Coordinates of C-alpha atoms in Angstrom, one line a residue:
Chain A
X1 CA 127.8 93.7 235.0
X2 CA 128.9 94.0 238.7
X3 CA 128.7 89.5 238.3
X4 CA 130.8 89.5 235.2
X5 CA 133.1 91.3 237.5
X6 CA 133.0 89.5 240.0
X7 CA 133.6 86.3 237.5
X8 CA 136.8 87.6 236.5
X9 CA 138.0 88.1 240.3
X10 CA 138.1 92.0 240.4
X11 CA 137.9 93.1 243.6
X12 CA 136.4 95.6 245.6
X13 CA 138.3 98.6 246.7
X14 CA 137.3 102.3 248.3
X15 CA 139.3 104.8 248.1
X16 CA 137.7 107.5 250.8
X17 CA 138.4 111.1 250.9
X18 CA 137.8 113.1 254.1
X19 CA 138.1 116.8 254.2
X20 CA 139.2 119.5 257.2
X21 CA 136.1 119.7 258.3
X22 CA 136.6 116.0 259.8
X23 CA 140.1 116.2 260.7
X24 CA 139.5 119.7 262.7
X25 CA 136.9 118.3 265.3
X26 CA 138.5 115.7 267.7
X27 CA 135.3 114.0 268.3
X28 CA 134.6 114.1 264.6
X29 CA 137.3 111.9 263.2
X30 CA 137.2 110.0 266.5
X31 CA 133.4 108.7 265.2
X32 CA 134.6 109.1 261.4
X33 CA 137.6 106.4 262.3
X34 CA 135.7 104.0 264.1
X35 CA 133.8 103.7 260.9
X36 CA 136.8 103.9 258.6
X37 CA 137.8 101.0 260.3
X38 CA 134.9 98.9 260.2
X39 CA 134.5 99.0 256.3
X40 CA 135.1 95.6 254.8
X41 CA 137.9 95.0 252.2
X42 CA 140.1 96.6 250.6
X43 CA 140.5 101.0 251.3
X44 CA 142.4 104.0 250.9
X45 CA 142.3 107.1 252.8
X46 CA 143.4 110.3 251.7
X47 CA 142.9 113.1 254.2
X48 CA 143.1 117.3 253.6
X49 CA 144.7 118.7 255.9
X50 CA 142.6 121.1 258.0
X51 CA 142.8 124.4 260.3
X52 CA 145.3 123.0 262.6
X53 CA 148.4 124.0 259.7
X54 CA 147.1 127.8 259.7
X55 CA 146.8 127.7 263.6
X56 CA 150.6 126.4 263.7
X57 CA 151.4 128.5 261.1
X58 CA 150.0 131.9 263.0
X59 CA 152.1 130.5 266.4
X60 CA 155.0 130.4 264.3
X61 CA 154.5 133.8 262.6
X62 CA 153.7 131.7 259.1
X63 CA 151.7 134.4 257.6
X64 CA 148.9 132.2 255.4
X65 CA 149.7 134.4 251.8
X66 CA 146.5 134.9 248.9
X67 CA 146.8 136.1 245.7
X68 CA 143.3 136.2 244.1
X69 CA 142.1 134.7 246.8
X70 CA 144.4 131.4 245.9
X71 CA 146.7 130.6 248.4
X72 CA 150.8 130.8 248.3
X73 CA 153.1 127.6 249.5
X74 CA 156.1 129.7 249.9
X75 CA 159.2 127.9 251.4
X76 CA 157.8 128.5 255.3
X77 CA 154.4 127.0 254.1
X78 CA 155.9 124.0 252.4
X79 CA 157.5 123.3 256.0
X80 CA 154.6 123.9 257.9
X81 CA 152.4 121.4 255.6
X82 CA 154.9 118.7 255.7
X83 CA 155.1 119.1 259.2
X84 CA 151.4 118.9 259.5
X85 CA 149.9 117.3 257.0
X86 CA 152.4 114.8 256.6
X87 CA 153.7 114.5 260.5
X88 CA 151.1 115.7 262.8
X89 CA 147.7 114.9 261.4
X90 CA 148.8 111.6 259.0
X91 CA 150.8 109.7 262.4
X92 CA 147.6 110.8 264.7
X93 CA 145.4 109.4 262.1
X94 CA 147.6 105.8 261.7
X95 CA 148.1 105.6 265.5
X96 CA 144.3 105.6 266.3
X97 CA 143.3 103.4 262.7
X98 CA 146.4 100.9 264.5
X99 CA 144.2 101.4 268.3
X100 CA 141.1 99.9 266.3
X101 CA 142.7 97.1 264.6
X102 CA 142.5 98.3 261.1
X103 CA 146.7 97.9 259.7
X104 CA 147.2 101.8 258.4
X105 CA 150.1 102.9 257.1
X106 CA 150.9 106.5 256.4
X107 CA 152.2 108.0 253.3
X108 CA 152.9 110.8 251.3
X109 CA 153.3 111.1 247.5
X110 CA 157.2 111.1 247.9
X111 CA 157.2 107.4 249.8
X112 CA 157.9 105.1 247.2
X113 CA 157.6 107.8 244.4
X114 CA 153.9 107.0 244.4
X115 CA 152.5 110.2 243.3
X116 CA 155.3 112.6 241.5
X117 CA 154.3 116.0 240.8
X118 CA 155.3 119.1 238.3
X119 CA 155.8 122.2 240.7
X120 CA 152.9 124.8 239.2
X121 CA 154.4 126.8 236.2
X122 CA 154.2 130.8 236.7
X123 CA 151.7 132.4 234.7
X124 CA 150.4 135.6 236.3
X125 CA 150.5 134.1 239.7
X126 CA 153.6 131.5 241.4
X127 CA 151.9 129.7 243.7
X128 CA 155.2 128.5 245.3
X129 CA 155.6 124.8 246.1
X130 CA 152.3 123.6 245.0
X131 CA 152.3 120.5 242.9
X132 CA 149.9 119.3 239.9
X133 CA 149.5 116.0 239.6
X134 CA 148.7 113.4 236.5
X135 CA 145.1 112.3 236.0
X136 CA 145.8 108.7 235.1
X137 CA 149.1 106.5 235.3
X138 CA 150.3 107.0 238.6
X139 CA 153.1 105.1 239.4
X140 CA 151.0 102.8 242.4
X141 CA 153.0 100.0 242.6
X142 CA 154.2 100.3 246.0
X143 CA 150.6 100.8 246.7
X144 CA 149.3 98.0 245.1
X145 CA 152.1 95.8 247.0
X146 CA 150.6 97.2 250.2
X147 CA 146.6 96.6 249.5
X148 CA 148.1 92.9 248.8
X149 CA 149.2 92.3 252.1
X150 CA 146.2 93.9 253.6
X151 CA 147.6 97.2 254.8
X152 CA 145.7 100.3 254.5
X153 CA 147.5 102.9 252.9
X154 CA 146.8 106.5 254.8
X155 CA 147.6 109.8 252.7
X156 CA 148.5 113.0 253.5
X157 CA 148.2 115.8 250.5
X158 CA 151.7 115.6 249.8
X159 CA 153.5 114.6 246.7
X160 CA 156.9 115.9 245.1
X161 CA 158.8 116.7 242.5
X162 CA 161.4 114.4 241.9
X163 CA 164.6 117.0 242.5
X164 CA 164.2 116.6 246.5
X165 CA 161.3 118.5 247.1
X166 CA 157.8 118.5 248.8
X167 CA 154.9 119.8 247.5
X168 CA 151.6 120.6 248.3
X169 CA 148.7 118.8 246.7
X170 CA 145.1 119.3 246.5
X171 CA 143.3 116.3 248.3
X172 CA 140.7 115.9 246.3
X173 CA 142.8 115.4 243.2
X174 CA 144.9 113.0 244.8
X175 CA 142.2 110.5 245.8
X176 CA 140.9 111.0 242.2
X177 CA 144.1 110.3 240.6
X178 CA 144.8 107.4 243.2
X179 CA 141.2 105.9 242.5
X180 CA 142.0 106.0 238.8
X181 CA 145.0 104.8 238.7
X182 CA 144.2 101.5 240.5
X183 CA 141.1 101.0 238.6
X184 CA 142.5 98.8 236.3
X185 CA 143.5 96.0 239.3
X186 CA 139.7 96.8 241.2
X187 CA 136.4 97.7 241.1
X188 CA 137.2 101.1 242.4
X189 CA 134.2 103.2 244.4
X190 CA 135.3 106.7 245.0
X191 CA 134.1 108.5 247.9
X192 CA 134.2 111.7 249.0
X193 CA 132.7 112.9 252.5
X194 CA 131.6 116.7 252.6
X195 CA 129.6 118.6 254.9
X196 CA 125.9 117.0 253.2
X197 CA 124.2 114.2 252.8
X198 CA 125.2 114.4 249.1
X199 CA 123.5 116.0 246.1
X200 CA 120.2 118.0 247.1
X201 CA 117.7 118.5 244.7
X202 CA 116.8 121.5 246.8
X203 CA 119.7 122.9 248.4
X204 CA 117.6 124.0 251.3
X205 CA 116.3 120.7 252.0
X206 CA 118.8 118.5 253.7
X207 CA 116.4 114.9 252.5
X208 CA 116.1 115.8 249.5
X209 CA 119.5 113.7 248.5
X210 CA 119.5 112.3 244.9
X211 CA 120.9 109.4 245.4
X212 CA 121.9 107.8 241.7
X213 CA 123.1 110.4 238.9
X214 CA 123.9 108.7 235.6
X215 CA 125.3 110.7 232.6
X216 CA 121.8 110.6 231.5
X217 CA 120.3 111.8 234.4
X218 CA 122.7 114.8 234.6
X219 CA 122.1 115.6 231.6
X220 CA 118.0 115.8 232.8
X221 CA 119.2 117.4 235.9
X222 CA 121.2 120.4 234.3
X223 CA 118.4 120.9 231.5
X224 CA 116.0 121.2 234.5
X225 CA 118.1 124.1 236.1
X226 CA 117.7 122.2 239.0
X227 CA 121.3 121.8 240.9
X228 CA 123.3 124.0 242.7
X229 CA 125.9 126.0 240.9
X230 CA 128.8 125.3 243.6
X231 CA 127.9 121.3 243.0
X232 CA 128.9 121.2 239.6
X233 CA 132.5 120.6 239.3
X234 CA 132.4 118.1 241.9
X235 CA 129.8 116.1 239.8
X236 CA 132.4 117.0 236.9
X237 CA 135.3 115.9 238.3
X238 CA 133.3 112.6 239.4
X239 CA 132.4 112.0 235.5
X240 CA 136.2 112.3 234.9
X241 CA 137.5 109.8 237.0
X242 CA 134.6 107.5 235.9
X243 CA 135.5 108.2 231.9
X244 CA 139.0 107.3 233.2
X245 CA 138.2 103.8 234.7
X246 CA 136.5 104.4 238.3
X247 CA 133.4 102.4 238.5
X248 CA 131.4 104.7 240.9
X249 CA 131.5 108.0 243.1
X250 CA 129.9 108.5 245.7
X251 CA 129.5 112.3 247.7
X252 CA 128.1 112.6 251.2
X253 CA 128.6 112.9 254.6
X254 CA 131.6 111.6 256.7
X255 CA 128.8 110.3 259.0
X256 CA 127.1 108.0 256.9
X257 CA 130.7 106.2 255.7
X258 CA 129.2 102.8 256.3
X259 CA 126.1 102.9 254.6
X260 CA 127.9 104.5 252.0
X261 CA 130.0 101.8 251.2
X262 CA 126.8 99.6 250.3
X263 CA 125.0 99.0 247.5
X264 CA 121.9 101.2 248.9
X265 CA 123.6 104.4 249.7
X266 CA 121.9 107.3 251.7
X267 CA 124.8 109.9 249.8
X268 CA 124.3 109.7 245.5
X269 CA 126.0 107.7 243.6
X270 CA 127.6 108.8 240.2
X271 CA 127.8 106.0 238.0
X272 CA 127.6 105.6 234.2
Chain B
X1 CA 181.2 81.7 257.9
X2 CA 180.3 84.4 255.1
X3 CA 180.7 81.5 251.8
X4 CA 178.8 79.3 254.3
X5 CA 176.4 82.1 254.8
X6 CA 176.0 83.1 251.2
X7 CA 175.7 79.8 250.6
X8 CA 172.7 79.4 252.7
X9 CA 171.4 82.7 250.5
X10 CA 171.0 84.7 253.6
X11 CA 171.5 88.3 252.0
X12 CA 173.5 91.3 253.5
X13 CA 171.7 94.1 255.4
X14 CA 172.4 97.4 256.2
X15 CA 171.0 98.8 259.5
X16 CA 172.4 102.7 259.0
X17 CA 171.3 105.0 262.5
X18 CA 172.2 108.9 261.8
X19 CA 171.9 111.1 265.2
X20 CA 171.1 114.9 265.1
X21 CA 174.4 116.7 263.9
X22 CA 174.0 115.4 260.5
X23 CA 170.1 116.4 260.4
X24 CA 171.1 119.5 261.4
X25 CA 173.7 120.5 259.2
X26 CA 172.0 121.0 255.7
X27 CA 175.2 120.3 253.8
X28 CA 176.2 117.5 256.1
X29 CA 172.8 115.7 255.3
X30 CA 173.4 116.1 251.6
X31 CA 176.5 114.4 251.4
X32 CA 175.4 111.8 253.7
X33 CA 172.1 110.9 251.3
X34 CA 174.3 111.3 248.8
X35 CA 176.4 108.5 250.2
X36 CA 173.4 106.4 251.9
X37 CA 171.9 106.3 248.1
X38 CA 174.5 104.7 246.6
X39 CA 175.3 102.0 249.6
X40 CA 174.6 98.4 247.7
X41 CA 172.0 96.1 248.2
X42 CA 169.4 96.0 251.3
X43 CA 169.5 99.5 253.8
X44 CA 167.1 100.8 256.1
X45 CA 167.7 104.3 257.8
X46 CA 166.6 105.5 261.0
X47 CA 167.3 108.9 262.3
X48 CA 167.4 111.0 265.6
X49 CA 165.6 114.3 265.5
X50 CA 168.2 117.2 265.8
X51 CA 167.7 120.6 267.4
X52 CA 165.2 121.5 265.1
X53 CA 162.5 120.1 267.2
X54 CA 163.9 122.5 270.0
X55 CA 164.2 125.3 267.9
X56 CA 160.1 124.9 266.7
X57 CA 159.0 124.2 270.1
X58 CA 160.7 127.4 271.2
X59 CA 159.0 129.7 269.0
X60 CA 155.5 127.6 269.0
X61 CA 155.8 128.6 273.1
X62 CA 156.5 124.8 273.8
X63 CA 159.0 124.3 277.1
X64 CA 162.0 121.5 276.7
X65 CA 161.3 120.4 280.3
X66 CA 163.9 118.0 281.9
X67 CA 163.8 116.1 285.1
X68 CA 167.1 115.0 286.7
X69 CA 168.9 115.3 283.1
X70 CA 166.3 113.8 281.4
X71 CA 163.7 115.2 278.7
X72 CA 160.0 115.0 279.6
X73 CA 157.9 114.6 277.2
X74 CA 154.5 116.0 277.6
X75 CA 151.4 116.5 275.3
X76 CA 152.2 119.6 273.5
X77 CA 155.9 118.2 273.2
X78 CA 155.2 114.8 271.6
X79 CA 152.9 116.4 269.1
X80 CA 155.9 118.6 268.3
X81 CA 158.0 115.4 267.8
X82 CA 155.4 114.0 265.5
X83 CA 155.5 116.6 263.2
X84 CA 159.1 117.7 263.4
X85 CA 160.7 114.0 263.1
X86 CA 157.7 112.1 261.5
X87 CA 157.1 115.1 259.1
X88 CA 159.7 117.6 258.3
X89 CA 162.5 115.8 259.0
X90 CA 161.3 112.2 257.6
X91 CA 159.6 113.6 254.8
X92 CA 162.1 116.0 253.6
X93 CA 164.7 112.7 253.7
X94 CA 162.3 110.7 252.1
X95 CA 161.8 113.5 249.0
X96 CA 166.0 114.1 248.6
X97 CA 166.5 110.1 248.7
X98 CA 164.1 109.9 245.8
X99 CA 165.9 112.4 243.8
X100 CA 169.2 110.5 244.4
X101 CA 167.3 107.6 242.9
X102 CA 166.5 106.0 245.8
X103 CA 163.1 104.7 246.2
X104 CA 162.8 105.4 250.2
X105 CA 159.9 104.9 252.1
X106 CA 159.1 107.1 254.9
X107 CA 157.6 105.4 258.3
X108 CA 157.3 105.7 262.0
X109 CA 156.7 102.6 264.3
X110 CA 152.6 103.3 263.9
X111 CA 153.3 102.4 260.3
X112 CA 151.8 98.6 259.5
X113 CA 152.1 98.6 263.6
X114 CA 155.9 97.6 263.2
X115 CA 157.2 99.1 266.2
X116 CA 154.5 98.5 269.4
X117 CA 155.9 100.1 272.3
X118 CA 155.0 100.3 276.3
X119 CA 154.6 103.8 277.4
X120 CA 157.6 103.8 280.0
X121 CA 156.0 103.5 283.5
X122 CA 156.1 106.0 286.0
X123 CA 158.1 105.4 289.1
X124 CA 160.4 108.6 290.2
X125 CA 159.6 110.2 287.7
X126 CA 156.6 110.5 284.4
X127 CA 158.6 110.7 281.4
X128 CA 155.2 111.2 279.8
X129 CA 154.7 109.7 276.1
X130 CA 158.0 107.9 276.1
X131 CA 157.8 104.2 274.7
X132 CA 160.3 101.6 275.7
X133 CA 160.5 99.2 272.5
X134 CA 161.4 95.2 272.7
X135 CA 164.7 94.0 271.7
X136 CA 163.8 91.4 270.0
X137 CA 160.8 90.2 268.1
X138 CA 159.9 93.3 266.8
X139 CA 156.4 92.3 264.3
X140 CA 158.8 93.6 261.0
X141 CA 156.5 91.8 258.4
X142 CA 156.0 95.4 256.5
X143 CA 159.4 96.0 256.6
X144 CA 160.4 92.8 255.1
X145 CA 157.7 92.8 252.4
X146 CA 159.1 96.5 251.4
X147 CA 163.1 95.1 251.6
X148 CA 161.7 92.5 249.1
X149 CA 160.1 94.8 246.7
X150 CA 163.4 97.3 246.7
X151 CA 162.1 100.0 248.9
X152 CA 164.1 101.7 251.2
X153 CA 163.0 102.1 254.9
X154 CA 163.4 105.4 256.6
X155 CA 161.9 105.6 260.3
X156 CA 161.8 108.3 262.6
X157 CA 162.6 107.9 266.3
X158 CA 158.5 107.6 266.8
X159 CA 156.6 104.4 268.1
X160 CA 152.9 104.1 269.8
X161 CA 151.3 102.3 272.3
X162 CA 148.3 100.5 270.0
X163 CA 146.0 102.8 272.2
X164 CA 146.4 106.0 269.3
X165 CA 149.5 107.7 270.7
X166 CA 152.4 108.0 269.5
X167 CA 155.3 107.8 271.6
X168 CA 158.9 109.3 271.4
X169 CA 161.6 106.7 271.0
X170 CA 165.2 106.7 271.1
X171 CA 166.9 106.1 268.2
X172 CA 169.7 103.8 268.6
X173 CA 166.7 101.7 270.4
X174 CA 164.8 101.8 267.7
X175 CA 168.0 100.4 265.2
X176 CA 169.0 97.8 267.5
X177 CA 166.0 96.1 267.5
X178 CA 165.4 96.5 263.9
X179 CA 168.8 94.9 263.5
X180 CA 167.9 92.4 265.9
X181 CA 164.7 91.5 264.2
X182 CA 165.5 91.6 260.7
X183 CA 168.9 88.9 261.6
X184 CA 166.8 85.9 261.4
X185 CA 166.8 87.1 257.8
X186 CA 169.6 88.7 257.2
X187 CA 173.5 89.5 257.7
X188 CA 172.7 92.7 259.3
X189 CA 175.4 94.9 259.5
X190 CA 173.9 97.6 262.0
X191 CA 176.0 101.0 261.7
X192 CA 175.9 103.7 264.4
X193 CA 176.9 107.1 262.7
X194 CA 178.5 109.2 265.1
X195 CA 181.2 112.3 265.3
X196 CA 184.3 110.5 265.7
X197 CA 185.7 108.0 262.9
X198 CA 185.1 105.0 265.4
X199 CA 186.1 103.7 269.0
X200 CA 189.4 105.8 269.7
X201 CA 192.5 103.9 271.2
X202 CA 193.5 107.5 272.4
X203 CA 190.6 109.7 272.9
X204 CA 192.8 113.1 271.9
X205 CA 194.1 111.0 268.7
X206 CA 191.2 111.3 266.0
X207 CA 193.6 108.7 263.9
X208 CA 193.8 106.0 266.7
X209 CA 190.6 104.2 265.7
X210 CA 190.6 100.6 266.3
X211 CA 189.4 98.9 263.5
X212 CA 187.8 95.9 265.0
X213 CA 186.8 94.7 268.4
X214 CA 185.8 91.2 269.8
X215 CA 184.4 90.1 273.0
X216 CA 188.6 89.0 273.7
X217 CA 189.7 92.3 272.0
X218 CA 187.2 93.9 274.3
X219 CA 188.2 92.1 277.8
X220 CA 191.8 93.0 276.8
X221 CA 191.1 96.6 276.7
X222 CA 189.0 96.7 279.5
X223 CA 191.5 95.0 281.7
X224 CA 193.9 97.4 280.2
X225 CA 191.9 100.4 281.0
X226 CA 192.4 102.1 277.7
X227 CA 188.8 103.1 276.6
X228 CA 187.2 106.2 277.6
X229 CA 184.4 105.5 279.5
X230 CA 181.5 107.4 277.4
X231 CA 182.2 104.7 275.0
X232 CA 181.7 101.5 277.1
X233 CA 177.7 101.9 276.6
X234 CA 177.9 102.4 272.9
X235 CA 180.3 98.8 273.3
X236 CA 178.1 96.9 275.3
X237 CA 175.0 97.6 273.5
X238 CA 176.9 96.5 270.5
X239 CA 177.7 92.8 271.8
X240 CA 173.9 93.0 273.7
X241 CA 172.9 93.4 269.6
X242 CA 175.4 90.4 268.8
X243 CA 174.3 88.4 271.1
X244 CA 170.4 88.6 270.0
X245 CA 171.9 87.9 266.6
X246 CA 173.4 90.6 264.6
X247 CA 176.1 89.8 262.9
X248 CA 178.3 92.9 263.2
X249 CA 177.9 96.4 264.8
X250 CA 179.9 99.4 263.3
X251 CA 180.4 102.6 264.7
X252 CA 181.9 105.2 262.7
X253 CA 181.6 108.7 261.2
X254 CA 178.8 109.3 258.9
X255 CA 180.9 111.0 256.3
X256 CA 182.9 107.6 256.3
X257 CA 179.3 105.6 255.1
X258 CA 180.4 104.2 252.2
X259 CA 183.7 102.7 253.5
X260 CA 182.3 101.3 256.4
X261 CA 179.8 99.4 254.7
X262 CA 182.8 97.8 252.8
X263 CA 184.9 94.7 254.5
X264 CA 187.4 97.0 255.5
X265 CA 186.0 99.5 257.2
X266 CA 187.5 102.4 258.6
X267 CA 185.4 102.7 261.9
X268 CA 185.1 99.8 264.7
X269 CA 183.7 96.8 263.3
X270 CA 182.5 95.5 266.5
X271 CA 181.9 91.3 266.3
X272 CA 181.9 87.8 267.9

């Protein structure tokens, strides 16, 4: 399979999703970039955006609103992302990628339309200036232009909606929609860092990592009883993209980014 | 000179700098994008910050500090500048371009490492993370593969150092040596939006613009003693962008855009 690929000149890409819990701790993303910038080929970051926006927000009396315990993007909170997500955090993030000699760029959803949005309809709750994106078809080309001439797009969780506003975007969803929608130029492998290794067997045991789960295997896996509930719609999700085109995703921890990216992987590896 | 030039294919360029009093004004930015969007052909925009920075660094407790006139900037204020200009203020451009049809692209100088800049070194006194940019040879490959594809520029007053910061810029810097680097290129036409309608033969007659200016036209009214003297910089750095090989400089009002990027403008068209 991965030959017959390789035959017809598709080419490796990552697109690599990194959570708060990296972008929070300086010394964190410090290690998590020198990494980032040593994997080979082809690469996408999309990074969440972290503690830092509700710190800001609290200095600037930006009261962080819940409803249900989901949170409101009202018009202060759309600022206070932008500025953020898409200022603070994204240019800190390009500057040091640049310092290590890895060509980032930093983006939002808006920059070259790549990733429009529909604001959330109102049902029983408006969650203000949040923005759902589409599952497959995104509108990459600018992207794709950029991955040509080596360039390594960065993005914040930004998108819009196409009447001159911002919105905020869940970063998980974006790399998924991202890594789908250039699956049909590469052999896309999907990762997401979290705070563990990557699936446990038993959640109580750090090394006991699955490392492969195929549709068959989940299948065992749930008939077992054997996972951990809150694991399940990130396994979910990773079926999705991979019914949609991605080749592989992969869930484990920001610190093993570069063995993650091989073929042995120390996270697991959801593949058909 | 211009059928010659069109001859040769060199196509037309638009280098458009706005300063802070339209980014401030909410109405006065709207009709300005409004305008910018439907300029023809090849544009990049660069703009200043605006008071907004101020007004955020006030309430997040941040001090403008000045020495001897001139703004300091220190830790806490260039991460302000990195989210006000490279996020709000970029972003929010970028996201009301795009629903003017205008596929913009928002960037700093970190992006694709197009603007390197030298931290300005200290001698009286530390302006702190202030980068001085070259004027000419500026490493624009990004920017020319996005004026290829169609995209629209749009760069904050923000560079770095290659060592992960980000520095603050001036603007008009930063648009003079775009202008400069893209002319090997391009006709660029680089226009300076300001609050008057151009260089003013009588400083208390709004309607006493003169239209055009050449190095002769320029000794003539030097020798004459006509101009007001906060002008002569604007003048200088005008033929200082000429002579590094821009083909015209225009200053002018930003509500004026449109005409000015015309052959008859009704700023100062500033030339050999």
């Amino acid at each position: 399979m991965q030959d017959a690929q390789k035959q017809a000149g598709r080419e490796r890409l990552f697109v690599i999703k990194i959570g708060g819990n990296v972008i929070d701790a300086e010394q964190n993303l410090a290690a998590f970039l020198d990494d980032f910038a040593k994997v080979e080929g082809k690469k996408i970051l999309i990074h969440g955006g972290g503690k830092i926006a509700t710190k800001i927000g609290e200095q600037l009396g930006i009261e962080s609103k819940y409803v249900n315990g989901r949170r409101i993007t009202d018009s202060d909170t759309i600022d206070l992302v932008t500025m953020v997500y898409g200022g603070l955090v994204n240019k800190k993030v390009v500057a040091q990628l640049q310092s290590r000699g890895c060509n980032a760029i930093g983006l939002t959803g808006a920059d070259g339309n790549m990733i429009p949005a529909t604001r959330r309809p109102v049902k029983d709750i408006d969650y203000g200036w949040v923005g759902d994106v589409q599952a497959t078809g995104l509108p990459l080309d600018t992207c794709r232009i950029l991955l040509a001439h080596s360039l390594v797009p960065v993005f914040a969780p930004l998108t819009h909606d196409g009447q001159g506003h911002i919105l905020n975007t869940n970063a998980d969803t974006i790399a998924s929609s991202i890594a789908t929608a250039l699956s049909n130029s590469y052999d896309v492998r999907l990762i997401y860092c979290f705070e563990k290794k990557g699936v446990l067997e038993d959640v109580n045991d750090d090394n006991s990592v699955i490392t492969l789960i195929t549709k068959d295997k989940y299948r065992a896996l749930l008939a077992e009883d054997k996972l951990f509930a809150g694991i399940l719609p990130k396994i979910d999700n990773a079926f999705a993209a991979i019914d949609t085109g991605v080749k592989e995703v992969l869930i484990g921890d920001a610190k093993d980014l570069l063995q993650n990216t091989q073929s042995q992987t120390t996270g697991t590896l959801i593949t058909n």
